[in-house]
Coordinates of C-alpha atoms in Angstrom, one line a residue:
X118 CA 48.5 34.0 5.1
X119 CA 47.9 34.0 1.1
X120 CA 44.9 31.8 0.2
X121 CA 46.9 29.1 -1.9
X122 CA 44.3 28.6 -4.5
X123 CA 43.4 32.1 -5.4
X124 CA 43.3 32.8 -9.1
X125 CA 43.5 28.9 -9.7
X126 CA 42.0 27.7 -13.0
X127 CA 39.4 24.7 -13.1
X128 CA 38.2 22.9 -15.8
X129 CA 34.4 23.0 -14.6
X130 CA 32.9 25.0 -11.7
X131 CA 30.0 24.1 -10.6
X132 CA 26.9 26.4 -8.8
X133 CA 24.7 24.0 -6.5
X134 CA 25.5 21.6 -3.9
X135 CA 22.0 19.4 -4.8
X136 CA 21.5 15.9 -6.9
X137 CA 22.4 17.0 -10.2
X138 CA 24.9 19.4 -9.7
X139 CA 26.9 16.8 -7.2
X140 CA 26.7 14.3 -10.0
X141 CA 27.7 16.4 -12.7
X142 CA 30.6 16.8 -10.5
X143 CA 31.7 13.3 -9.8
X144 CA 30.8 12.5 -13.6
X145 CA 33.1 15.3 -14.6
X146 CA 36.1 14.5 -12.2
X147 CA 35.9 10.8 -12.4
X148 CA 36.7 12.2 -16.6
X149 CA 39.8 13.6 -15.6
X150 CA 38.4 17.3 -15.3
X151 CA 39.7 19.5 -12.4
X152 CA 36.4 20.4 -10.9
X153 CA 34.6 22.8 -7.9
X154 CA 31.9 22.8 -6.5
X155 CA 30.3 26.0 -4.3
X156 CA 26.8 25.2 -2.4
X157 CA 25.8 28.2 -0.3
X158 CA 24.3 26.2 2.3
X159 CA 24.4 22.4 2.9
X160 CA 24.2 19.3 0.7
X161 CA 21.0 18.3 0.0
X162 CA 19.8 21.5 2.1
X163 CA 16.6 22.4 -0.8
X164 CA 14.8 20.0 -3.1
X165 CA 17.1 17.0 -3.0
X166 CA 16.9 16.2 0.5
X167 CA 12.9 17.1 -0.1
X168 CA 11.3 14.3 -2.4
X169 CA 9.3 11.4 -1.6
X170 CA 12.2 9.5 -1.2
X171 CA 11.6 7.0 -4.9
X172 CA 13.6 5.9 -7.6
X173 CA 10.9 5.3 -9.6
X174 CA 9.8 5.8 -13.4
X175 CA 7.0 7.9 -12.9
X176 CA 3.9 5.7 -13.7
X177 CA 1.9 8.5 -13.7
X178 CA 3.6 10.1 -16.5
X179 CA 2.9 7.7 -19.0
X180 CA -1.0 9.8 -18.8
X181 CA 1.6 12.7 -20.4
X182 CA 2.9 10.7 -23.1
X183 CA 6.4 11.5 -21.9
X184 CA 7.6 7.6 -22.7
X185 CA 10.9 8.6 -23.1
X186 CA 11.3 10.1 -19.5
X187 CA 9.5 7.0 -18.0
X188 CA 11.9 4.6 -20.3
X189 CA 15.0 6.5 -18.9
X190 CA 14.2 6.0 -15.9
X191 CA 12.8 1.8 -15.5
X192 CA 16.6 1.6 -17.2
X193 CA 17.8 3.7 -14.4
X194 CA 15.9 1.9 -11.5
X195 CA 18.1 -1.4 -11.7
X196 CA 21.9 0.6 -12.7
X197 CA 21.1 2.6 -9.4
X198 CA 20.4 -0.4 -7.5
X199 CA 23.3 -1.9 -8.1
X200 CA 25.8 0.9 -7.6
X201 CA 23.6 1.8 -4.1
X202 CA 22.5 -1.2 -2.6
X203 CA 23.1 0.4 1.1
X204 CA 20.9 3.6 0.3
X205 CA 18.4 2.2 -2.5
X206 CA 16.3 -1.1 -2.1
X207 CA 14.0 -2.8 -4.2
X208 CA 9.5 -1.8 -2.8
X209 CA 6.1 -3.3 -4.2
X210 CA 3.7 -0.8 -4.6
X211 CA 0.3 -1.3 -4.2
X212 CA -2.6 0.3 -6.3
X213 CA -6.1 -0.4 -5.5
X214 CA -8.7 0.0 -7.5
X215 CA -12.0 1.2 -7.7
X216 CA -14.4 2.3 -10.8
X217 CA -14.7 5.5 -9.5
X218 CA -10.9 6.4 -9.8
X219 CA -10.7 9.8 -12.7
X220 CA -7.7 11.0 -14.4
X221 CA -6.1 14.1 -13.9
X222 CA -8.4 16.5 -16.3
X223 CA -5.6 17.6 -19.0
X224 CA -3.7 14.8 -19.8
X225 CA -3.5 13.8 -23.2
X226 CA -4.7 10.2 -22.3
X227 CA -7.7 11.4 -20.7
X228 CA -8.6 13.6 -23.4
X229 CA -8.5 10.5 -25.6
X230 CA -10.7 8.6 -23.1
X231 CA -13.5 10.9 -22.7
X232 CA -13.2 11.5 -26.7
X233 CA -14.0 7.6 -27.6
X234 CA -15.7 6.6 -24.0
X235 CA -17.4 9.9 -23.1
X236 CA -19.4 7.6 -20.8
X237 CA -16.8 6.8 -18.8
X238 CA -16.9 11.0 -17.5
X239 CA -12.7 10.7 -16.3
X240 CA -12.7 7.5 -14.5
X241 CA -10.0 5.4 -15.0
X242 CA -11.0 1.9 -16.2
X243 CA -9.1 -1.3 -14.8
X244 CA -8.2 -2.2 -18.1
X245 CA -6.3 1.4 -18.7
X246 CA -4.2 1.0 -15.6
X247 CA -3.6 -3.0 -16.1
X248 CA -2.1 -1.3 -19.7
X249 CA 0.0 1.3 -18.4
X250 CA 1.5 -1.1 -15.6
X251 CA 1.9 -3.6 -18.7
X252 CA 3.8 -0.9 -20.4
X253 CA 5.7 0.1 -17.3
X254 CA 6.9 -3.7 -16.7
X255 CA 8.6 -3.8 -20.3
X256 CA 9.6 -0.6 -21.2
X257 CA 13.0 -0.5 -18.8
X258 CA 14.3 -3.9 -20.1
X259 CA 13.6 -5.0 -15.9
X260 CA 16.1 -7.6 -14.9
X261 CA 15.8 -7.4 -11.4
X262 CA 12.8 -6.3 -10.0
X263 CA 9.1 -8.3 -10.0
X264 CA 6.8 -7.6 -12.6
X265 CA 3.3 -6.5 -12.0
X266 CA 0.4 -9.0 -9.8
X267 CA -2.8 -8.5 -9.2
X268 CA -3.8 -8.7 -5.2
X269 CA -7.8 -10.2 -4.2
X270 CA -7.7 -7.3 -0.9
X271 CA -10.3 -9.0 0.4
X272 CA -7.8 -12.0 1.6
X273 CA -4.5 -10.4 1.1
X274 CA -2.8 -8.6 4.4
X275 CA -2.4 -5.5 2.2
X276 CA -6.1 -4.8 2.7
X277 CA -6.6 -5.2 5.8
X278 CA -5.4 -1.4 6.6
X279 CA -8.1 -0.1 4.0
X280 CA -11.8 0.3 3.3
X281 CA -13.9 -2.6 2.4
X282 CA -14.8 -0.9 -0.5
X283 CA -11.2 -1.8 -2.3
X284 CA -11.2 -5.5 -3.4
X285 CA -8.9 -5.5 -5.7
X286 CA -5.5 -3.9 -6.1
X287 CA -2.6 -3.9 -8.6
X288 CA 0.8 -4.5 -7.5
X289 CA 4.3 -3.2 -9.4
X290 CA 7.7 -2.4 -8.5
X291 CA 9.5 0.1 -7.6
X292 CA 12.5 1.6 -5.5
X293 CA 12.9 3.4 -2.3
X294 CA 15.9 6.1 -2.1
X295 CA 17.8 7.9 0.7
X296 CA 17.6 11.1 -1.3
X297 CA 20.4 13.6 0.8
X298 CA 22.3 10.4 1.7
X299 CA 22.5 10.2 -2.2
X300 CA 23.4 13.6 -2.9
X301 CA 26.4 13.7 -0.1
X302 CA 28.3 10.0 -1.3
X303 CA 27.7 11.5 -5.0
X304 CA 30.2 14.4 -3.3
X305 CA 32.3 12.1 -1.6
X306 CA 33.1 10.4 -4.9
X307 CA 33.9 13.4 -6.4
X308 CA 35.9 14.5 -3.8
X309 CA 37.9 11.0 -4.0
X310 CA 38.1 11.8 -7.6
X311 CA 39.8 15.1 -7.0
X312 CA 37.0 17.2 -7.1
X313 CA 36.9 20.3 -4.6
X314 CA 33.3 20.8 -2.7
X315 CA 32.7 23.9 -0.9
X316 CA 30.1 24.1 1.1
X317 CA 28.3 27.0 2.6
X318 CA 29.7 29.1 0.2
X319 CA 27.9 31.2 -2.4
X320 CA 28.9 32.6 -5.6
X321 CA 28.9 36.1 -5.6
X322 CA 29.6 37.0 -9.0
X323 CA 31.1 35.6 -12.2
X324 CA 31.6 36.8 -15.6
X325 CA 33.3 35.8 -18.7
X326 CA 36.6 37.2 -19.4
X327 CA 37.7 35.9 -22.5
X328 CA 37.9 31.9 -22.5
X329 CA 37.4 31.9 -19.1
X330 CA 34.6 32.6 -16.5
X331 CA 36.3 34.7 -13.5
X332 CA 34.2 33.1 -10.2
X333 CA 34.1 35.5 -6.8
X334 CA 33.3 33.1 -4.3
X335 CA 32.6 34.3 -0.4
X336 CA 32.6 31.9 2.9
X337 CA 29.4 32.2 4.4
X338 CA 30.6 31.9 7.7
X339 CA 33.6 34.4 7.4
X340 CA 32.9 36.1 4.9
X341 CA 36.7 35.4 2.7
X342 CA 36.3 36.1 -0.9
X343 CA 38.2 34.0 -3.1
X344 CA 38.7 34.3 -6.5
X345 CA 39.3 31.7 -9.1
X346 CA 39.0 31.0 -13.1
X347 CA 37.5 28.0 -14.4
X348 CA 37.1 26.8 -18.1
X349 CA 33.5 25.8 -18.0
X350 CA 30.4 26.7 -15.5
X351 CA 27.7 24.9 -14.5
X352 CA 24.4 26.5 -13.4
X353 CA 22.4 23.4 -11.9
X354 CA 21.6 25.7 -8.6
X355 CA 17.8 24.1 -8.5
X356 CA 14.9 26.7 -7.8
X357 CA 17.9 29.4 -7.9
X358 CA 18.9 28.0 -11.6
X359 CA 17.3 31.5 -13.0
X360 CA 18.5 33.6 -10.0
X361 CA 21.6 32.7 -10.9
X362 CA 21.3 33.3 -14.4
X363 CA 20.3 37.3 -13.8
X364 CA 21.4 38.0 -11.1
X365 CA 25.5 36.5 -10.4
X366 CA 25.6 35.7 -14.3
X367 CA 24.3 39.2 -15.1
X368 CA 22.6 37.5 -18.5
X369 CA 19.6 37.6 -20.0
X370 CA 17.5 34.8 -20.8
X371 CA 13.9 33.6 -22.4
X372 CA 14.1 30.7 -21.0
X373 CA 12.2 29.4 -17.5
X374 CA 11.7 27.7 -14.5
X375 CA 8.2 26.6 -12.8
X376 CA 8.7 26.2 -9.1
X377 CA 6.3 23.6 -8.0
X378 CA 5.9 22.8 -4.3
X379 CA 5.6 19.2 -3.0
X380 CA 4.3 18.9 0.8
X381 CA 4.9 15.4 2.7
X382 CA 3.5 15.0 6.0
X383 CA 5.2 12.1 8.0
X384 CA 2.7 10.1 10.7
X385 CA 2.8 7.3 13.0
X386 CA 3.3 3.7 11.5
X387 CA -0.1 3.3 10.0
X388 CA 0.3 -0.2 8.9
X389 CA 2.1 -3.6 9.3
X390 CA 4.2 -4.6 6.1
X391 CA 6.6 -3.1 4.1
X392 CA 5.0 -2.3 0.7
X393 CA 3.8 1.4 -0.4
X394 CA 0.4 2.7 -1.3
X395 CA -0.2 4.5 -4.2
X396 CA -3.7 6.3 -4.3
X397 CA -5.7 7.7 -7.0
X398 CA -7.9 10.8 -5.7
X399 CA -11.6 11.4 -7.1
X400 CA -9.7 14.5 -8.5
X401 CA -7.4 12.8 -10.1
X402 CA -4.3 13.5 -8.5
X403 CA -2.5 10.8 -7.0
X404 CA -0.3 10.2 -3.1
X405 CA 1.8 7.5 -2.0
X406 CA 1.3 6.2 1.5
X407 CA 5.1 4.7 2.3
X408 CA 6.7 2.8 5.3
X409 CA 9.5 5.5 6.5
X410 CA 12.4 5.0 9.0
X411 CA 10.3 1.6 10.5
X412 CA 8.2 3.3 12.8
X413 CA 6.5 5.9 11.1
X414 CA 4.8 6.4 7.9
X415 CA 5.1 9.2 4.3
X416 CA 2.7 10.5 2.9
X417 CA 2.9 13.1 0.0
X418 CA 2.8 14.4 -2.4
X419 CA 1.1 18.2 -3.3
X420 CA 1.6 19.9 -6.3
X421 CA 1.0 24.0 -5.9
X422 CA 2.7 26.5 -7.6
X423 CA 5.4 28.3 -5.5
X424 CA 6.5 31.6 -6.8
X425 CA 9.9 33.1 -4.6
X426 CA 12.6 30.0 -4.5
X427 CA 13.9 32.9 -1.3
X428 CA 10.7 31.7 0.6
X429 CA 11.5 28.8 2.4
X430 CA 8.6 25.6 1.7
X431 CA 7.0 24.6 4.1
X432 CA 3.7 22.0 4.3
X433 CA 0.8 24.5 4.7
X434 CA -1.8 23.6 7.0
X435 CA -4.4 23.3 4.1
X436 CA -1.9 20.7 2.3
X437 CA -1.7 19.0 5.4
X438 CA -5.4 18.7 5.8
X439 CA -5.7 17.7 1.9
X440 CA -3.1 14.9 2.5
X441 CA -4.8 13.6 5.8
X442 CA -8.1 13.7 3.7
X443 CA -6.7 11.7 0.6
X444 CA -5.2 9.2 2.8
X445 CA -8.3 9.0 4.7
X446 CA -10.4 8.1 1.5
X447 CA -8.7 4.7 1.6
X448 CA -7.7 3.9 5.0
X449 CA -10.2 2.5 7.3
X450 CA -9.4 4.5 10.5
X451 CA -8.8 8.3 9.8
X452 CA -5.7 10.1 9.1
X453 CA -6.1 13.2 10.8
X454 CA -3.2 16.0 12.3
X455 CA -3.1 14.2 15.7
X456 CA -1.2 11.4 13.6
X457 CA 1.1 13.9 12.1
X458 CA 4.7 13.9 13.9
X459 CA 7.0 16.1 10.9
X460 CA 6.2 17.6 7.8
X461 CA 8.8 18.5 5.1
X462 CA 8.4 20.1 1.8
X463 CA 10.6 20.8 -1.1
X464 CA 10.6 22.7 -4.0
X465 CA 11.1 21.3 -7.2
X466 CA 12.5 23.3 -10.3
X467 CA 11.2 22.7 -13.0
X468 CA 11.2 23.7 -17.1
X469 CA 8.6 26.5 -17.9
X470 CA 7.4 24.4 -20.4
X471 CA 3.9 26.2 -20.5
X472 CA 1.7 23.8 -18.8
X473 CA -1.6 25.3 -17.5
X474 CA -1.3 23.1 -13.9
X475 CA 1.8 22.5 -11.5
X476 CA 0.9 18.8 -12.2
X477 CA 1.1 18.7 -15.7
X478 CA 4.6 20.8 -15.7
X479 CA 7.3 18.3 -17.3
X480 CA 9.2 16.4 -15.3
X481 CA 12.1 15.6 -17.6
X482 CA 15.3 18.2 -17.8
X483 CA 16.7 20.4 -20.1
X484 CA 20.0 21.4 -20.2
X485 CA 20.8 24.9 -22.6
X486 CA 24.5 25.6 -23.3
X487 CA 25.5 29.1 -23.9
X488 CA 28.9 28.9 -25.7
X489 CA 28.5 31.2 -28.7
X490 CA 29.9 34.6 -26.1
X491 CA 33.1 32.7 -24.7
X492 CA 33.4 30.3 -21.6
X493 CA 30.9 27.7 -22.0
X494 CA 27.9 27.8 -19.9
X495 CA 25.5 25.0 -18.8
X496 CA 22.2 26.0 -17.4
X497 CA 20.5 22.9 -15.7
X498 CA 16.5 22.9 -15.9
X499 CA 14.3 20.2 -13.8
X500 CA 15.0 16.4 -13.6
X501 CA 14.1 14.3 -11.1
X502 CA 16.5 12.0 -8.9
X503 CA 16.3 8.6 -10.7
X504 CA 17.6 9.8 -13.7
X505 CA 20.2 12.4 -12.1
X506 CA 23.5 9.9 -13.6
X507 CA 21.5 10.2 -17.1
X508 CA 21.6 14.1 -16.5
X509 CA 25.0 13.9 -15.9
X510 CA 26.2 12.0 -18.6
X511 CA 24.1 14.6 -20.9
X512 CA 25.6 17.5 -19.5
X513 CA 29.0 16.3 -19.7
X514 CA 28.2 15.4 -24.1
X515 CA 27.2 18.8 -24.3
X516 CA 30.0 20.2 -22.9
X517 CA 32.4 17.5 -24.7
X518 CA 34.2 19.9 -27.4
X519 CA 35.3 22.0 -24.8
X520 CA 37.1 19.6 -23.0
X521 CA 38.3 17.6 -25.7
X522 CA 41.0 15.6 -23.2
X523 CA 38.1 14.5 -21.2
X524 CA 37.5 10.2 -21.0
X525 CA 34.6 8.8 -21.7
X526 CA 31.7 8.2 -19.4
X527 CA 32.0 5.9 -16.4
X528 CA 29.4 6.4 -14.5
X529 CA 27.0 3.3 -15.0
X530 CA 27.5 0.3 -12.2
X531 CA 30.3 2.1 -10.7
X532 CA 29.4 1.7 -7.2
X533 CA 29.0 4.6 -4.6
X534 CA 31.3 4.7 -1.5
X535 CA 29.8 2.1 1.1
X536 CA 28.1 -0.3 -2.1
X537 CA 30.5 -2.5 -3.3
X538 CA 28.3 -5.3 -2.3
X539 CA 25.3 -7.2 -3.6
X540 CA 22.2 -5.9 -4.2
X541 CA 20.8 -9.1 -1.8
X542 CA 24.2 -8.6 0.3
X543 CA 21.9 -6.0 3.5
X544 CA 21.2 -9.1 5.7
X545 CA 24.9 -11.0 5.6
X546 CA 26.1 -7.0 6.2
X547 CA 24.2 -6.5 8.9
X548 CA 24.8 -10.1 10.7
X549 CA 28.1 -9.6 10.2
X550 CA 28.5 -6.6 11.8
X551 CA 26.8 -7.7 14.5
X552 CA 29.3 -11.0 15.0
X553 CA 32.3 -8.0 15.2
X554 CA 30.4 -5.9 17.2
X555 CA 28.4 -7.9 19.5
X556 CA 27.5 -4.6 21.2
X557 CA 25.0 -3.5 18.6
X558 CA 21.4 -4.4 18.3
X559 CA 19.9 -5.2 15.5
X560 CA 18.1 -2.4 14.4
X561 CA 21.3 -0.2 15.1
X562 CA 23.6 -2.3 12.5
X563 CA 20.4 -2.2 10.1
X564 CA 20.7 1.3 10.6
X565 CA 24.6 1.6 9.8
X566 CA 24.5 -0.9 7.3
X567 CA 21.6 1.2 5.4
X568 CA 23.3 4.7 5.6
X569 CA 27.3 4.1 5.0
X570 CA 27.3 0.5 3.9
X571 CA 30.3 -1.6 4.0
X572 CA 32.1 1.7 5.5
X573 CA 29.8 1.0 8.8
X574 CA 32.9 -1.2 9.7
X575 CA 35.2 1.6 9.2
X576 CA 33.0 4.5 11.4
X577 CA 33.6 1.2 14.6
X578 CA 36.8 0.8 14.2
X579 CA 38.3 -1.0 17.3
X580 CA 35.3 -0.1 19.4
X581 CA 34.4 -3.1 22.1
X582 CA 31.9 -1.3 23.7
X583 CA 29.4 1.5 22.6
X584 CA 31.1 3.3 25.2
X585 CA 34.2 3.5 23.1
X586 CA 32.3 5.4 20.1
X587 CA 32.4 8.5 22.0
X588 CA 29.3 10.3 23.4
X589 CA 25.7 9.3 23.1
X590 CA 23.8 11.6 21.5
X591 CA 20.7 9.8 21.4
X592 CA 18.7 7.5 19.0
X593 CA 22.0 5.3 18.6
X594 CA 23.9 8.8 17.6
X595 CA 27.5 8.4 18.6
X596 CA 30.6 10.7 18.7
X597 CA 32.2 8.3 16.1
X598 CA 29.7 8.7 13.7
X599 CA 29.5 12.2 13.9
X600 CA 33.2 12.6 14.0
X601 CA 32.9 10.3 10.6
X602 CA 30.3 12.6 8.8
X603 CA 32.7 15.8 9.7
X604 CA 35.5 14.6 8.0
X605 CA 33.9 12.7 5.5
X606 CA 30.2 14.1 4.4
X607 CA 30.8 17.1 4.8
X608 CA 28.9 17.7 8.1
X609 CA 28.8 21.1 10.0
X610 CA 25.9 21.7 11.8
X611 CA 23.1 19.4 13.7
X612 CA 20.7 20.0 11.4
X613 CA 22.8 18.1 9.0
X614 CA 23.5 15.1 11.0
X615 CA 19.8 14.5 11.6
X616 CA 17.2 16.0 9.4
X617 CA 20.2 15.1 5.7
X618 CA 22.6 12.7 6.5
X619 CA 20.1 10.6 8.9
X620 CA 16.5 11.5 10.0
X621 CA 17.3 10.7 13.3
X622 CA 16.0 13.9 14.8
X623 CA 12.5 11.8 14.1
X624 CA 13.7 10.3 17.3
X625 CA 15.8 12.7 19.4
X626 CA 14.5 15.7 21.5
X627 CA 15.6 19.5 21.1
X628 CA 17.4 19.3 24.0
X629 CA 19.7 16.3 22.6
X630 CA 19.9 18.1 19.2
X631 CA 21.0 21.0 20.6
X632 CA 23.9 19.1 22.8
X633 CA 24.9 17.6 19.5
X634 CA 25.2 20.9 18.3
X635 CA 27.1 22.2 20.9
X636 CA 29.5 18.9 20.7
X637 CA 30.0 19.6 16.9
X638 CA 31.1 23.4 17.5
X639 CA 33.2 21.8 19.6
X640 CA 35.1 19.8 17.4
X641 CA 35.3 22.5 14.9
X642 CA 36.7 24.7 17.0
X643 CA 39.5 21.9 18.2
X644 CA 39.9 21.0 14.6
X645 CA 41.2 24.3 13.8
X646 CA 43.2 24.7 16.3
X647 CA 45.3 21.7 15.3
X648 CA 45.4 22.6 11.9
X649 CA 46.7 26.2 12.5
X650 CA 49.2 24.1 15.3
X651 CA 50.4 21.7 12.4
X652 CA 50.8 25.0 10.2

């Protein structure tokens, strides 16, 4: 049977199922652009569903001088927070402080410091860090979140965890983020918007043919080839982006990318409350110690230089060792590998920007247009996930006199699918699910509530019993929410049910992730055989 969209023509095609090319996507189609999407394996499946997990400003890089990144992204913080408040939730952060705290060797502020106070050999005084924090509290024009406090550890429950050396602390705000959960409802929306996304896909070629770019796309599974034209292309395929730009693109270019790899390890709960640690290291680097998924603590990040984006990341054993050792430098029992239950790590794309270290390397994106040969092309460079809208609001103005007809943008406030709520509205949600589903306990509706939303409702339906959601999977994993994540996220594979669109397989055994498995190829295969019935 002829595919029915072969040889179509898009407005924008898009290479890279991650943060920003997802966003540029539902920016684009919420514009009125006919838009596609290819990812070659899963949403979220490389550096966006591998981050620490923050929508934060990056305090740190204020030491860089990069105030308009940081500025950017305060503003960001709140606009986020209120189009997200299922998946994004408002964390205090706490800093403590000791005089023998350095900088980070090459940063332009600690050049400065050891220029005027070359007495101070790279420690970071208090007053320093109370300035930057002072900085960080006004530069965003915060409306929402607490300003920075100042904790005495030596009464506060926040030091009870740590050494007795640390008496004092700083505390500032922040946000925490369900990164892949982020990535797939960016999809959905476009999706809703009228915005194609292929998954498990790759792009095998494309090249410009006149005013068009003529895209050969081939199904990963099957192996189809399907051809199709598109107006514009979009190259925000992450720690592929240069890949991409030699190799399918067939161009040359001067310009780029650093891969940088950041390790996390995840442990056993390690503490009581529900703020975040962020620790300076003696060599200047810093690590955030975070509560994750309620029973278990995060703890990352590295920064080493990662040179093959075809190597899969992974957290070596000497990066786990260095994070157990940092951690263990302000904790007062011992972080060691016994507490270590996953480890994750990502690789993060950034701008070549010249840097001698991986932790100097910008964090702020650059986005080069190529339109003098034809078809316009976008190359996407770095970013980080807080300001991924901002990115997409860029990359649509740059594209903007190619797609004169396109409306203005939209993006800011416009809620993702599931947060049409408050941002204090979790609690009422999660009672109230609880009154229509008596059935659920309370960290199972917290659990809904926090990944779809006020679309938990809709993935329950009629249900009267937990019986009625289908087969248990585990770790409050049902048929009904699986069935929900296949026909809505996106979902093909286990692996995408619990390490992207949940982290459920924290809590489930191989055994039940490979019955899930099973279950799901099921369903696929039952799926198709109804649609080839209806044909």
């Amino acid at each position: 049977m002829p595919d029915a969209n072969a040889d179509r023509i898009v407005d924008l095609f898009v290479i890279g199922g991650g943060i920003n090319g997802c966003g540029i996507a539902r920016d684009a189609a919420g514009r009125g652009l006919s838009v596609e999407l290819a990812e070659m394996n899963d949403l979220a499946s490389a550096t966006s569903s591998a981050s620490t997990k923050l929508f934060h400003g990056g305090l740190r890089y204020l030491e860089y001088f990069e105030i308009r990144l940081v500025r950017e992204a305060l503003i960001e913080r709140e606009t986020l927070l209120c189009a997200m408040p299922h998946i994004s939730w408002p964390m205090r952060f706490v800093l403590p402080y000791h005089k023998d705290m350095r900088f980070e060797g090459e940063t332009p502020t600690s050049r400065i410091v050891n220029l005027v106070m070359p007495w101070m050999k790279g420690r970071r005084p208090a007053w320093l860090i109370r300035l930057g924090l002072f900085l960080y509290d006004h530069l965003g024009g915060r409306k929402i979140l607490p300003g920075t406090a100042t904790l005495d550890l030596t009464r506060a429950p926040e030091g009870r965890p740590l050494k007795d050396k640390y008496t004092r602390a700083f505390e500032y705000s922040d946000c925490w983020i369900e990164d892949s959960r982020l990535v797939v409802l960016n999809a959905r929306d476009a999706a809703a918007r009228g915005a194609v996304i292929r998954t498990r896909t790759k792009v095998q070629s494309a090249e410009r043919i006149g005013d068009l770019w003529r895209i050969t796309l081939v199904d990963q599974a099957t192996g189809h080839r399907r051809i199709l034209r598109a107006r514009g292309l979009v190259n925000a395929a992450g720690p592929w982006v240069k890949d991409v730009i030699s190799g399918t693109l067939r161009l040359n270019s001067t310009e780029g990318v650093r891969l940088v790899r950041g390790s996390h390890i995840v442990t056993k709960r390690l503490f009581d409350h529900d703020k975040c640690y962020f620790f300076q290291g003696t060599d200047g680097r810093i690590i955030f110690a975070i509560p994750y998924e309620t029973d278990f603590t995060l703890i990352g990040t590295t920064d080493a230089e990662h040179t093959d984006a075809s190597q899969k990341p992974e957290c070596t054993p000497e990066e786990a060792a260095y994070l157990c050792r940092f951690a263990s430098e302000y904790f007062k029992v011992p972080v060691t590998s016994d507490d270590i239950v996953w480890t994750y790590s990502g690789v993060r794309p950034l701008y070549d920007d010249g840097a001698k270290s991986a932790t100097a390397a910008t964090r702020d994106y650059v986005l080069s247009l190529d339109d003098t040969n034809g078809a316009p092309l976008l190359n996407v460079f770095g970013g980080k996930i807080t300001t991924y809208r901002k990115l997409a609001e860029a990359a649509l103005a740059k594209l903007a006199p190619h797609f004169p007809g396109a409306k203005v943008g939209w993006t800011a406030g416009v809620p993702l699918p599931g947060g049409d709520f408050p941002v204090d509205g979790v609690e009422g949600l999660v009672q109230s699910l609880r009154r229509g589903y008596p059935f659920l306990s309370e960290p199972w509706a917290r659990r809904l509530v926090r990944a779809y939303g006020t679309e938990a409702i809709d993935i329950l339906g009629d249900a009267r019993a937990a019986a009625d959601l289908g087969p248990d999977f585990g770790a409050t994993l049902t048929g009904a929410e699986v069935r929900w994540q296949m026909s809505h996220e996106f979902a093909r594979e286990a692996a995408d049910v619990v390490w992207r669109r949940t982290r459920l397989g924290l809590r489930m055994s191989e055994a039940q992730i490979a019955a899930l498995d099973d279950w799901m190829k099921q369903e696929r295969r039952s799926v198709g055989a109804h649609a080839v019935a209806k044909e």
